[in-house]
Amino acid sequence: MNNKLYGNLIFELSKPGRRSYSLPNSGMGSYQLPETMRRACDAQLPECDEMTVVRHYTNHSANNFGVNNGFYPLGSCTMKYNPVINEETAAMPGFAQLHPLQPAETCQGALEVYYNLQQSLAALTGLSEFTLNPFAGAHGELTGLMIIRAYHQSRGDDKRVKVIVPDSAHGTNPASAAVCGLEVVEVKSTADGIVDVDNLRSLLDDSVAAMMMTNPNTLGLFEREIPEIAKLVHECGGLMYYDGANLNPMLGACRPGDMGFDVMHINLHKTFSTPHGGGGPGSGPVGVREDLRPFLPVPRVVKDGDNYRIETEGKGISVGEFLGNFAVAVRAYTYILSLGKENIKMVGPLATLNANYIKDSLKDVYELPIDGLCKHEFVFNGLKDKSTGVTTMDVAKRLLDYGYHAPTIYFPLLFHEALMIEPTENESRDTIDGFIEVMRKIAEEAKNDPDLVKSAPHNTPIGRVDDVLAAKSPVLTWKQMNK
Ligand SMILES: *Cc1c(COP(=O)(O)O)cnc(C)c1O
């Protein structure tokens, strides 16, 4: 793109008197607004011709990078597979033009989709019932914890104020517990990167409301001790919460409900294929075991004979006035149906295969702090050769030059140079081999020409930005100069 011609800001392209339109004379004469209703001076709007405006915005949009532009190996909060057919179903007028206050008898088809998705999620996870109301993963966590608190309180057990969270947990776990008014207690990881059961034992008492776990955890490792952990937490009267934001590797392989979890959330916008970015749109359904069903939030969709209705009476938990992000639910249900019962079982193994293939192809040049089989993702601790001074940030920036989105960096916090890679199940062998080749090339460059990597990116519209300055003195508005 030629920045000189099309400009960085539409204001910089403005020329006094330029217009994108001309109106015919209406012959109606003119009318003067009363003085009190008039501006003191003209609005400072850019003045441009039509093609300048169109090209300016079109060229800017082309600077964006998404899963439809190239490989996007971001770990944990991954944008996973976003099949185009989902967009077609979500855009069907009967779904897209629903009104949230529409009477249930006029939208039975939509409620059936909603109900069937609840049922499908229950079947996939081994839990009893789901609510689709929460708008994000973190919102689901909060909802789940509210359910857990309501359950304890319903038994007159008011002293349960602690939530145990592993040190490898996603940041939203402790945040949700705190927002729910509960106390966060951290449990350590072993050198193998999984929950340290001995440390957990020392934290358990009758003030524990719940234990939150992510499995596979944020290192991409399967938490082998779950049966023992669930037994210990249940023995002390706490409930087990499963963070199922990234459920891909589990699909069709095993179910949280069978492992002893009582409450969980899923991110439909990760595992079940809804494009999301900049914070939305999302959906974080929450599932519970049989005896916790009464504590699910309202409104919820229930089936009466052949009809569906919206239940509004409950035990007082509400996390939103309506039924959540319906278009995300339509996409998730489309995804589940288009894979079908048999093929959905391939998601986990393929995601796991792809991640392990990348890990094993690169571990001679990138430091792998915890070796062994990973699930859908894994974490390197930067380049193996630390003598070059090339950091994880530099590698991430250099990847942009080669047309890849960067992996997740500096998370989880367990290693200084964390580089978290998740390929997702739908990527081809060629794409993955291409990525491996580039990662190896960057490792070579780090050795032979470290400054090239440290000053990357070189081929993007904007070079390396000053993170600190951008965070401390962000320039968010355009100030008119020279006028
Ligand atoms: C993404 C993610 C969350 C939070 O989900 P949001 O929709 O961003 O609120 C929670 N836990 C894990 C493990 C995640 O990857």
Short mmCIF file of C-alpha atoms and ligand atoms in Angstrom, two decimals:
data_model
loop_
_atom_site.label_atom_id
_atom_site.label_comp_id
_atom_site.label_asym_id
_atom_site.label_seq_id
_atom_site.Cartn_x
_atom_site.Cartn_y
_atom_site.Cartn_z
CA MET A 1 0.00 0.00 0.00
CA ASN A 2 1.22 3.47 -0.81
CA ASN A 3 0.90 5.36 2.45
CA LYS A 4 1.74 8.66 0.78
CA LEU A 5 -1.21 8.40 -1.55
CA TYR A 6 -3.79 6.99 0.80
CA GLY A 7 -2.54 8.41 4.09
CA ASN A 8 -2.56 7.09 7.61
CA LEU A 9 -5.49 9.14 8.77
CA ILE A 10 -8.43 10.31 6.72
CA PHE A 11 -7.96 13.76 8.28
CA GLU A 12 -4.53 14.04 6.71
CA LEU A 13 -6.06 13.60 3.26
CA SER A 14 -8.56 16.39 3.73
CA LYS A 15 -8.57 19.31 1.23
CA PRO A 16 -10.87 22.27 1.89
CA GLY A 17 -13.94 22.11 -0.31
CA ARG A 18 -13.46 18.50 -1.57
CA ARG A 19 -16.72 16.57 -1.73
CA SER A 20 -17.83 13.02 -2.52
CA TYR A 21 -21.21 14.10 -3.80
CA SER A 22 -23.09 16.88 -5.54
CA LEU A 23 -26.79 17.42 -5.11
CA PRO A 24 -29.09 18.74 -7.82
CA ASN A 25 -30.76 22.04 -7.11
CA SER A 26 -34.04 21.15 -5.40
CA GLY A 27 -35.64 24.46 -6.25
CA MET A 28 -36.92 24.64 -2.70
CA GLY A 29 -35.02 27.73 -1.63
CA SER A 30 -33.07 27.74 1.61
CA TYR A 31 -33.95 27.81 5.25
CA GLN A 32 -31.90 29.31 8.05
CA LEU A 33 -31.80 27.45 11.35
CA PRO A 34 -32.47 29.69 14.33
CA GLU A 35 -29.27 31.20 15.72
CA THR A 36 -29.55 29.23 19.00
CA MET A 37 -29.48 25.92 17.12
CA ARG A 38 -26.47 26.73 14.96
CA ARG A 39 -22.85 25.69 15.53
CA ALA A 40 -20.45 28.39 16.56
CA CYS A 41 -18.04 27.09 13.94
CA ASP A 42 -18.15 24.36 11.30
CA ALA A 43 -17.63 20.73 12.39
CA GLN A 44 -14.02 19.75 11.72
CA LEU A 45 -14.71 16.86 9.37
CA PRO A 46 -12.35 15.59 6.71
CA GLU A 47 -13.18 16.76 3.20
CA CYS A 48 -12.36 14.13 0.58
CA ASP A 49 -13.51 12.81 -2.77
CA GLU A 50 -15.23 9.43 -2.91
CA MET A 51 -12.35 7.31 -4.25
CA THR A 52 -9.97 8.67 -1.64
CA VAL A 53 -12.37 7.65 1.12
CA VAL A 54 -13.02 4.19 -0.34
CA ARG A 55 -9.34 3.47 -1.00
CA HIS A 56 -8.27 4.77 2.36
CA TYR A 57 -10.52 2.41 4.30
CA THR A 58 -10.11 -0.53 1.93
CA ASN A 59 -6.33 -0.33 2.18
CA HIS A 60 -6.46 -0.07 5.94
CA SER A 61 -8.71 -3.13 6.17
CA ALA A 62 -6.14 -5.05 4.12
CA ASN A 63 -3.59 -4.45 6.88
CA ASN A 64 -5.57 -6.65 9.23
CA PHE A 65 -4.50 -10.23 9.87
CA GLY A 66 -6.94 -13.01 10.68
CA VAL A 67 -7.30 -16.78 10.38
CA ASN A 68 -8.44 -16.28 6.80
CA ASN A 69 -5.19 -14.50 5.92
CA GLY A 70 -2.67 -16.95 7.23
CA PHE A 71 -1.50 -19.35 9.91
CA TYR A 72 -2.41 -18.14 13.39
CA PRO A 73 -0.72 -20.33 16.01
CA LEU A 74 -1.80 -18.31 19.04
CA GLY A 75 -1.96 -20.55 22.11
CA SER A 76 -4.71 -20.67 24.73
CA CYS A 77 -7.05 -17.93 23.54
CA THR A 78 -6.84 -19.26 20.03
CA MET A 79 -9.02 -18.31 17.19
CA LYS A 80 -9.61 -21.84 16.00
CA TYR A 81 -11.40 -23.19 12.95
CA ASN A 82 -14.12 -20.86 11.58
CA PRO A 83 -15.96 -22.75 8.84
CA VAL A 84 -17.75 -20.54 6.32
CA ILE A 85 -20.95 -22.58 6.55
CA ASN A 86 -21.41 -21.25 10.10
CA GLU A 87 -21.72 -17.75 8.73
CA GLU A 88 -24.43 -18.87 6.34
CA THR A 89 -26.58 -20.40 9.06
CA ALA A 90 -26.00 -17.52 11.49
CA ALA A 91 -27.09 -15.08 8.78
CA MET A 92 -30.36 -16.89 7.96
CA PRO A 93 -33.09 -14.26 8.32
CA GLY A 94 -35.10 -16.39 10.77
CA PHE A 95 -32.11 -16.35 13.12
CA ALA A 96 -30.48 -13.04 12.34
CA GLN A 97 -33.65 -10.96 12.59
CA LEU A 98 -34.99 -12.35 15.85
CA HIS A 99 -36.00 -9.84 18.48
CA PRO A 100 -35.03 -10.62 22.08
CA LEU A 101 -38.54 -9.86 23.28
CA GLN A 102 -40.26 -12.00 20.65
CA PRO A 103 -42.86 -14.38 22.18
CA ALA A 104 -41.64 -17.98 22.38
CA GLU A 105 -44.42 -19.30 20.14
CA THR A 106 -43.12 -17.18 17.24
CA CYS A 107 -39.54 -18.50 17.39
CA GLN A 108 -39.85 -22.22 18.12
CA GLY A 109 -37.18 -23.10 15.54
CA ALA A 110 -34.63 -20.82 17.14
CA LEU A 111 -35.45 -22.15 20.61
CA GLU A 112 -35.07 -25.69 19.29
CA VAL A 113 -31.54 -24.87 18.05
CA TYR A 114 -30.80 -23.32 21.42
CA TYR A 115 -32.15 -26.29 23.34
CA ASN A 116 -30.41 -28.83 21.12
CA LEU A 117 -27.10 -27.06 21.63
CA GLN A 118 -27.60 -27.23 25.40
CA GLN A 119 -28.20 -30.97 25.02
CA SER A 120 -25.23 -31.50 22.70
CA LEU A 121 -22.88 -29.76 25.11
CA ALA A 122 -24.18 -31.91 27.95
CA ALA A 123 -23.57 -35.05 25.89
CA LEU A 124 -20.06 -33.95 24.90
CA THR A 125 -19.02 -33.11 28.46
CA GLY A 126 -20.87 -35.65 30.59
CA LEU A 127 -22.63 -32.94 32.58
CA SER A 128 -26.35 -32.75 33.13
CA GLU A 129 -27.48 -29.39 31.84
CA PHE A 130 -26.08 -26.21 30.31
CA THR A 131 -26.99 -22.54 30.31
CA LEU A 132 -25.94 -20.56 27.25
CA ASN A 133 -26.49 -17.18 28.90
CA PRO A 134 -22.92 -16.07 29.72
CA PHE A 135 -21.31 -13.81 27.13
CA ALA A 136 -17.68 -14.93 27.49
CA GLY A 137 -15.42 -17.47 29.15
CA ALA A 138 -14.75 -15.20 32.11
CA HIS A 139 -18.47 -14.50 32.41
CA GLY A 140 -19.03 -18.28 32.45
CA GLU A 141 -16.49 -18.66 35.25
CA LEU A 142 -18.27 -16.02 37.28
CA THR A 143 -21.61 -17.73 36.61
CA GLY A 144 -20.20 -21.12 37.62
CA LEU A 145 -18.78 -19.72 40.85
CA MET A 146 -22.09 -17.99 41.62
CA ILE A 147 -23.81 -21.36 41.18
CA ILE A 148 -21.28 -23.01 43.50
CA ARG A 149 -21.75 -20.30 46.13
CA ALA A 150 -25.55 -20.57 45.89
CA TYR A 151 -25.26 -24.34 46.30
CA HIS A 152 -23.14 -24.04 49.47
CA GLN A 153 -25.43 -21.37 50.87
CA SER A 154 -28.52 -23.47 50.17
CA ARG A 155 -27.06 -26.04 52.58
CA GLY A 156 -26.42 -23.36 55.18
CA ASP A 157 -22.68 -23.71 54.61
CA ASP A 158 -21.56 -20.08 54.69
CA LYS A 159 -17.92 -20.50 55.61
CA ARG A 160 -16.77 -21.64 52.17
CA VAL A 161 -14.94 -18.60 50.85
CA LYS A 162 -11.80 -20.07 49.26
CA VAL A 163 -11.23 -20.97 45.64
CA ILE A 164 -8.09 -22.93 44.83
CA VAL A 165 -6.46 -21.98 41.54
CA PRO A 166 -3.27 -23.50 40.04
CA ASP A 167 -0.34 -21.15 39.39
CA SER A 168 -0.55 -22.05 35.70
CA ALA A 169 -4.19 -20.92 35.44
CA HIS A 170 -5.53 -18.46 32.91
CA GLY A 171 -5.70 -15.00 34.51
CA THR A 172 -9.48 -14.94 34.34
CA ASN A 173 -9.74 -17.77 36.93
CA PRO A 174 -8.46 -15.82 39.93
CA ALA A 175 -10.11 -12.66 38.58
CA SER A 176 -13.54 -14.33 38.39
CA ALA A 177 -13.18 -15.74 41.90
CA ALA A 178 -12.30 -12.29 43.21
CA VAL A 179 -15.20 -10.64 41.36
CA CYS A 180 -17.48 -13.26 42.93
CA GLY A 181 -16.26 -12.12 46.36
CA LEU A 182 -14.29 -15.30 47.01
CA GLU A 183 -10.74 -15.62 48.23
CA VAL A 184 -8.12 -16.95 45.79
CA VAL A 185 -5.60 -19.49 47.03
CA GLU A 186 -2.85 -20.58 44.66
CA VAL A 187 -1.75 -24.19 44.36
CA LYS A 188 1.71 -24.84 42.96
CA SER A 189 2.73 -26.87 39.93
CA THR A 190 5.24 -29.72 40.09
CA ALA A 191 8.42 -29.66 38.01
CA ASP A 192 6.42 -31.69 35.46
CA GLY A 193 4.01 -28.77 35.06
CA ILE A 194 0.91 -30.30 36.64
CA VAL A 195 -0.90 -29.60 39.90
CA ASP A 196 1.17 -30.52 42.95
CA VAL A 197 -1.15 -32.82 44.91
CA ASP A 198 0.87 -32.59 48.13
CA ASN A 199 0.69 -28.83 48.04
CA LEU A 200 -3.05 -29.09 47.35
CA ARG A 201 -3.55 -31.37 50.36
CA SER A 202 -2.07 -28.70 52.62
CA LEU A 203 -4.61 -26.14 51.38
CA LEU A 204 -7.77 -28.18 51.85
CA ASP A 205 -10.17 -27.54 54.70
CA ASP A 206 -13.85 -26.81 55.25
CA SER A 207 -13.50 -23.24 53.95
CA VAL A 208 -12.88 -24.42 50.37
CA ALA A 209 -15.76 -23.59 48.04
CA ALA A 210 -14.17 -24.93 44.86
CA MET A 211 -11.06 -25.93 43.00
CA MET A 212 -10.72 -24.52 39.46
CA MET A 213 -8.74 -26.51 36.92
CA THR A 214 -7.89 -26.13 33.27
CA ASN A 215 -7.31 -29.40 31.51
CA PRO A 216 -5.21 -29.77 29.48
CA ASN A 217 -3.60 -26.99 31.50
CA THR A 218 -2.09 -23.87 30.00
CA LEU A 219 1.14 -25.76 29.32
CA GLY A 220 -0.88 -28.12 27.13
CA LEU A 221 -0.40 -30.95 29.63
CA PHE A 222 -3.05 -33.41 30.72
CA GLU A 223 -3.61 -33.21 34.47
CA ARG A 224 -3.00 -36.88 35.29
CA GLU A 225 -3.92 -36.54 38.96
CA ILE A 226 -7.50 -35.38 38.40
CA PRO A 227 -9.19 -38.46 39.95
CA GLU A 228 -7.13 -38.04 43.12
CA ILE A 229 -7.61 -34.25 43.17
CA ALA A 230 -11.39 -34.59 42.70
CA LYS A 231 -11.53 -37.13 45.51
CA LEU A 232 -9.62 -34.88 47.90
CA VAL A 233 -11.62 -31.75 47.07
CA HIS A 234 -14.94 -33.58 47.34
CA GLU A 235 -13.92 -35.15 50.65
CA CYS A 236 -13.46 -31.70 52.14
CA GLY A 237 -16.85 -30.60 50.76
CA GLY A 238 -15.61 -28.43 47.87
CA LEU A 239 -16.76 -28.61 44.26
CA MET A 240 -14.62 -29.17 41.17
CA TYR A 241 -14.74 -26.49 38.46
CA TYR A 242 -13.44 -27.19 34.95
CA ASP A 243 -12.23 -24.37 32.72
CA GLY A 244 -13.13 -25.78 29.31
CA ALA A 245 -12.34 -22.69 27.24
CA ASN A 246 -10.18 -24.81 24.97
CA LEU A 247 -11.94 -28.14 24.82
CA ASN A 248 -10.60 -29.22 21.40
CA PRO A 249 -8.19 -31.89 22.59
CA MET A 250 -10.88 -33.48 24.77
CA LEU A 251 -13.62 -33.67 22.16
CA GLY A 252 -14.63 -37.28 21.80
CA ALA A 253 -11.67 -38.41 23.93
CA CYS A 254 -12.91 -37.87 27.47
CA ARG A 255 -15.50 -35.89 29.39
CA PRO A 256 -15.07 -33.56 32.37
CA GLY A 257 -18.28 -34.91 33.92
CA ASP A 258 -16.79 -38.41 33.99
CA MET A 259 -13.58 -37.13 35.59
CA GLY A 260 -15.33 -35.80 38.67
CA PHE A 261 -16.03 -32.20 37.71
CA ASP A 262 -19.26 -30.65 38.99
CA VAL A 263 -19.37 -27.36 37.08
CA MET A 264 -17.64 -26.17 33.91
CA HIS A 265 -17.69 -23.57 31.19
CA ILE A 266 -16.85 -23.85 27.51
CA ASN A 267 -15.85 -21.03 25.20
CA LEU A 268 -18.01 -21.51 22.13
CA HIS A 269 -15.94 -18.77 20.49
CA LYS A 270 -12.82 -20.89 20.78
CA THR A 271 -13.65 -24.57 20.77
CA PHE A 272 -16.83 -24.34 18.73
CA SER A 273 -15.71 -22.03 16.00
CA THR A 274 -16.92 -18.46 16.23
CA PRO A 275 -14.63 -15.74 14.95
CA HIS A 276 -13.85 -13.36 17.77
CA GLY A 277 -11.47 -10.52 18.25
CA GLY A 278 -11.14 -7.33 20.18
CA GLY A 279 -13.28 -8.84 22.93
CA GLY A 280 -16.24 -10.37 21.17
CA PRO A 281 -18.64 -11.73 20.24
CA GLY A 282 -18.40 -14.54 22.75
CA SER A 283 -20.34 -17.21 24.54
CA GLY A 284 -19.33 -19.08 27.68
CA PRO A 285 -21.98 -21.75 28.40
CA VAL A 286 -21.90 -23.27 31.87
CA GLY A 287 -22.74 -26.90 32.59
CA VAL A 288 -23.53 -28.50 35.92
CA ARG A 289 -24.04 -31.96 37.37
CA GLU A 290 -27.58 -33.22 38.03
CA ASP A 291 -28.19 -31.90 41.55
CA LEU A 292 -26.94 -28.40 40.72
CA ARG A 293 -29.50 -27.87 37.95
CA PRO A 294 -31.87 -25.80 40.09
CA PHE A 295 -29.10 -23.23 40.57
CA LEU A 296 -28.64 -22.53 36.86
CA PRO A 297 -29.44 -18.93 35.92
CA VAL A 298 -32.67 -17.84 34.28
CA PRO A 299 -33.93 -17.24 31.69
CA ARG A 300 -33.44 -20.71 30.25
CA VAL A 301 -34.96 -22.70 27.44
CA VAL A 302 -36.92 -25.80 28.44
CA LYS A 303 -38.84 -28.35 26.44
CA ASP A 304 -42.50 -29.07 27.20
CA GLY A 305 -43.71 -31.96 25.08
CA ASP A 306 -43.03 -30.83 21.52
CA ASN A 307 -42.77 -27.15 22.40
CA TYR A 308 -40.02 -24.96 23.74
CA ARG A 309 -40.53 -22.26 26.29
CA ILE A 310 -38.45 -19.70 28.14
CA GLU A 311 -38.36 -20.35 31.87
CA THR A 312 -37.88 -17.21 33.95
CA GLU A 313 -38.36 -18.55 37.50
CA GLY A 314 -35.23 -19.76 39.25
CA LYS A 315 -33.15 -19.64 42.41
CA GLY A 316 -32.21 -16.03 41.90
CA ILE A 317 -29.12 -16.29 39.72
CA SER A 318 -29.18 -14.11 36.65
CA VAL A 319 -26.22 -13.12 34.52
CA GLY A 320 -28.03 -11.30 31.73
CA GLU A 321 -31.54 -10.37 30.83
CA PHE A 322 -31.74 -12.46 27.66
CA LEU A 323 -30.46 -15.78 26.39
CA GLY A 324 -26.86 -14.88 25.55
CA ASN A 325 -25.23 -14.45 22.16
CA PHE A 326 -27.60 -16.40 19.96
CA ALA A 327 -25.63 -16.09 16.70
CA VAL A 328 -22.63 -17.69 18.43
CA ALA A 329 -24.88 -20.55 19.53
CA VAL A 330 -26.07 -21.04 15.94
CA ARG A 331 -22.47 -21.24 14.73
CA ALA A 332 -21.53 -23.73 17.45
CA TYR A 333 -24.52 -25.93 16.70
CA THR A 334 -23.78 -25.81 12.97
CA TYR A 335 -20.20 -26.83 13.69
CA ILE A 336 -21.27 -29.75 15.87
CA LEU A 337 -23.81 -30.97 13.30
CA SER A 338 -21.48 -30.54 10.33
CA LEU A 339 -18.85 -32.70 12.04
CA GLY A 340 -21.31 -35.24 13.38
CA LYS A 341 -20.94 -37.72 16.20
CA GLU A 342 -18.12 -39.68 14.58
CA ASN A 343 -15.98 -36.91 13.12
CA ILE A 344 -16.09 -34.75 16.22
CA LYS A 345 -13.95 -37.46 17.80
CA MET A 346 -11.19 -36.58 15.33
CA VAL A 347 -10.83 -33.01 16.60
CA GLY A 348 -8.89 -33.93 19.74
CA PRO A 349 -6.46 -36.40 18.15
CA LEU A 350 -5.72 -34.10 15.18
CA ALA A 351 -5.17 -31.02 17.38
CA THR A 352 -2.86 -33.12 19.56
CA LEU A 353 -0.99 -34.60 16.60
CA ASN A 354 -0.35 -31.19 15.04
CA ALA A 355 0.93 -29.69 18.28
CA ASN A 356 3.26 -32.59 19.01
CA TYR A 357 4.57 -32.58 15.45
CA ILE A 358 5.58 -28.91 15.71
CA LYS A 359 7.01 -29.37 19.19
CA ASP A 360 9.18 -32.32 18.22
CA SER A 361 10.30 -30.65 14.98
CA LEU A 362 11.57 -27.57 16.80
CA LYS A 363 12.76 -28.69 20.21
CA ASP A 364 16.39 -28.94 19.09
CA VAL A 365 16.47 -25.16 18.49
CA TYR A 366 13.82 -23.87 20.92
CA GLU A 367 14.01 -24.66 24.63
CA LEU A 368 11.34 -27.13 25.71
CA PRO A 369 11.20 -26.86 29.51
CA ILE A 370 8.87 -29.81 29.98
CA ASP A 371 9.31 -32.64 27.54
CA GLY A 372 6.79 -35.36 26.85
CA LEU A 373 3.47 -35.63 25.08
CA CYS A 374 1.45 -32.40 24.98
CA LYS A 375 -2.18 -31.98 24.00
CA HIS A 376 -3.42 -29.21 21.68
CA GLU A 377 -0.67 -26.73 22.60
CA PHE A 378 2.75 -26.46 24.22
CA VAL A 379 5.15 -23.88 25.56
CA PHE A 380 8.76 -23.20 24.58
CA ASN A 381 10.97 -21.09 26.80
CA GLY A 382 12.45 -19.00 23.98
CA LEU A 383 15.36 -20.01 21.79
CA LYS A 384 17.62 -22.75 23.09
CA ASP A 385 20.76 -20.70 22.44
CA LYS A 386 20.40 -17.81 24.88
CA SER A 387 23.82 -16.33 23.99
CA THR A 388 22.43 -14.42 20.99
CA GLY A 389 20.31 -12.13 23.18
CA VAL A 390 17.34 -12.74 20.87
CA THR A 391 14.17 -12.89 22.97
CA THR A 392 10.75 -14.42 22.52
CA MET A 393 9.45 -10.95 21.65
CA ASP A 394 11.99 -10.71 18.82
CA VAL A 395 11.05 -14.14 17.45
CA ALA A 396 7.35 -13.17 17.57
CA LYS A 397 8.04 -9.91 15.70
CA ARG A 398 10.18 -11.64 13.08
CA LEU A 399 7.38 -14.15 12.38
CA LEU A 400 5.26 -11.22 11.19
CA ASP A 401 7.79 -10.56 8.44
CA TYR A 402 7.20 -14.09 7.16
CA GLY A 403 3.42 -13.66 7.09
CA TYR A 404 2.51 -15.52 10.28
CA HIS A 405 0.55 -14.33 13.26
CA ALA A 406 2.71 -14.55 16.38
CA PRO A 407 2.12 -17.27 18.97
CA THR A 408 1.05 -16.27 22.48
CA ILE A 409 4.08 -14.84 24.26
CA TYR A 410 5.06 -14.35 27.89
CA PHE A 411 2.14 -16.50 29.08
CA PRO A 412 1.89 -18.68 31.10
CA LEU A 413 4.05 -16.94 33.66
CA LEU A 414 5.89 -20.12 34.66
CA PHE A 415 8.82 -19.41 32.28
CA HIS A 416 10.57 -16.14 31.47
CA GLU A 417 10.51 -16.48 27.69
CA ALA A 418 7.25 -18.35 27.21
CA LEU A 419 6.28 -18.94 23.57
CA MET A 420 2.99 -20.78 23.46
CA ILE A 421 2.06 -22.48 20.21
CA GLU A 422 -1.29 -23.97 19.20
CA PRO A 423 -1.76 -25.06 15.60
CA THR A 424 -5.44 -26.27 15.75
CA GLU A 425 -6.77 -29.41 14.13
CA ASN A 426 -7.74 -27.99 10.75
CA GLU A 427 -4.28 -26.98 9.51
CA SER A 428 -2.70 -28.94 6.67
CA ARG A 429 0.67 -30.67 6.82
CA ASP A 430 2.01 -28.16 4.26
CA THR A 431 1.02 -25.17 6.37
CA ILE A 432 2.56 -26.67 9.47
CA ASP A 433 5.77 -27.64 7.65
CA GLY A 434 6.01 -24.09 6.32
CA PHE A 435 5.75 -22.71 9.84
CA ILE A 436 8.38 -25.12 11.17
CA GLU A 437 10.74 -24.11 8.37
CA VAL A 438 10.33 -20.41 9.20
CA MET A 439 10.79 -20.99 12.94
CA ARG A 440 14.05 -22.81 12.17
CA LYS A 441 15.11 -20.05 9.82
CA ILE A 442 14.55 -17.46 12.57
CA ALA A 443 16.69 -19.54 14.93
CA GLU A 444 19.43 -19.49 12.26
CA GLU A 445 19.08 -15.73 11.83
CA ALA A 446 19.30 -15.27 15.60
CA LYS A 447 22.71 -16.92 15.44
CA ASN A 448 24.07 -15.30 12.27
CA ASP A 449 22.41 -11.89 12.22
CA PRO A 450 20.80 -11.25 15.61
CA ASP A 451 20.19 -7.57 14.87
CA LEU A 452 17.94 -8.51 11.96
CA VAL A 453 15.66 -10.37 14.38
CA LYS A 454 15.93 -7.83 17.18
CA SER A 455 14.81 -5.00 14.90
CA ALA A 456 11.94 -6.92 13.27
CA PRO A 457 9.36 -6.53 11.87
CA HIS A 458 10.71 -5.04 8.65
CA ASN A 459 7.93 -5.87 6.15
CA THR A 460 4.85 -4.67 8.02
CA PRO A 461 3.19 -1.26 7.56
CA ILE A 462 4.28 -0.32 11.08
CA GLY A 463 7.66 -1.37 12.47
CA ARG A 464 8.54 -2.22 16.06
CA VAL A 465 6.47 -0.06 18.39
CA ASP A 466 7.60 1.13 21.79
CA ASP A 467 5.31 -0.95 24.05
CA VAL A 468 6.04 1.10 27.14
CA LEU A 469 5.44 4.44 25.46
CA ALA A 470 2.28 3.10 23.80
CA ALA A 471 0.94 1.97 27.17
CA LYS A 472 2.02 5.08 29.10
CA SER A 473 1.30 7.87 26.62
CA PRO A 474 -1.13 6.52 24.07
CA VAL A 475 -2.13 8.91 21.30
CA LEU A 476 -5.79 8.14 20.80
CA THR A 477 -7.13 11.23 19.11
CA TRP A 478 -6.07 13.25 16.09
CA LYS A 479 -5.16 16.84 16.87
CA GLN A 480 -5.53 19.34 14.16
CA MET A 481 -2.20 20.96 13.34
CA ASN A 482 -1.46 24.09 11.28
CA LYS A 483 -4.98 25.47 11.30
C1 LIG B 1 -9.83 -17.62 26.81
C2 LIG B 1 -9.78 -18.29 28.09
C3 LIG B 1 -10.59 -17.87 29.16
C4 LIG B 1 -11.44 -16.62 29.13
O1 LIG B 1 -12.34 -16.53 28.08
P1 LIG B 1 -12.91 -15.11 27.59
O2 LIG B 1 -13.99 -15.44 26.64
O3 LIG B 1 -11.76 -14.39 26.96
O4 LIG B 1 -13.42 -14.39 28.79
C5 LIG B 1 -10.55 -18.61 30.33
N1 LIG B 1 -9.75 -19.68 30.46
C6 LIG B 1 -8.94 -20.10 29.45
C7 LIG B 1 -8.09 -21.31 29.67
C8 LIG B 1 -8.93 -19.43 28.24
O5 LIG B 1 -8.13 -19.84 27.25
#
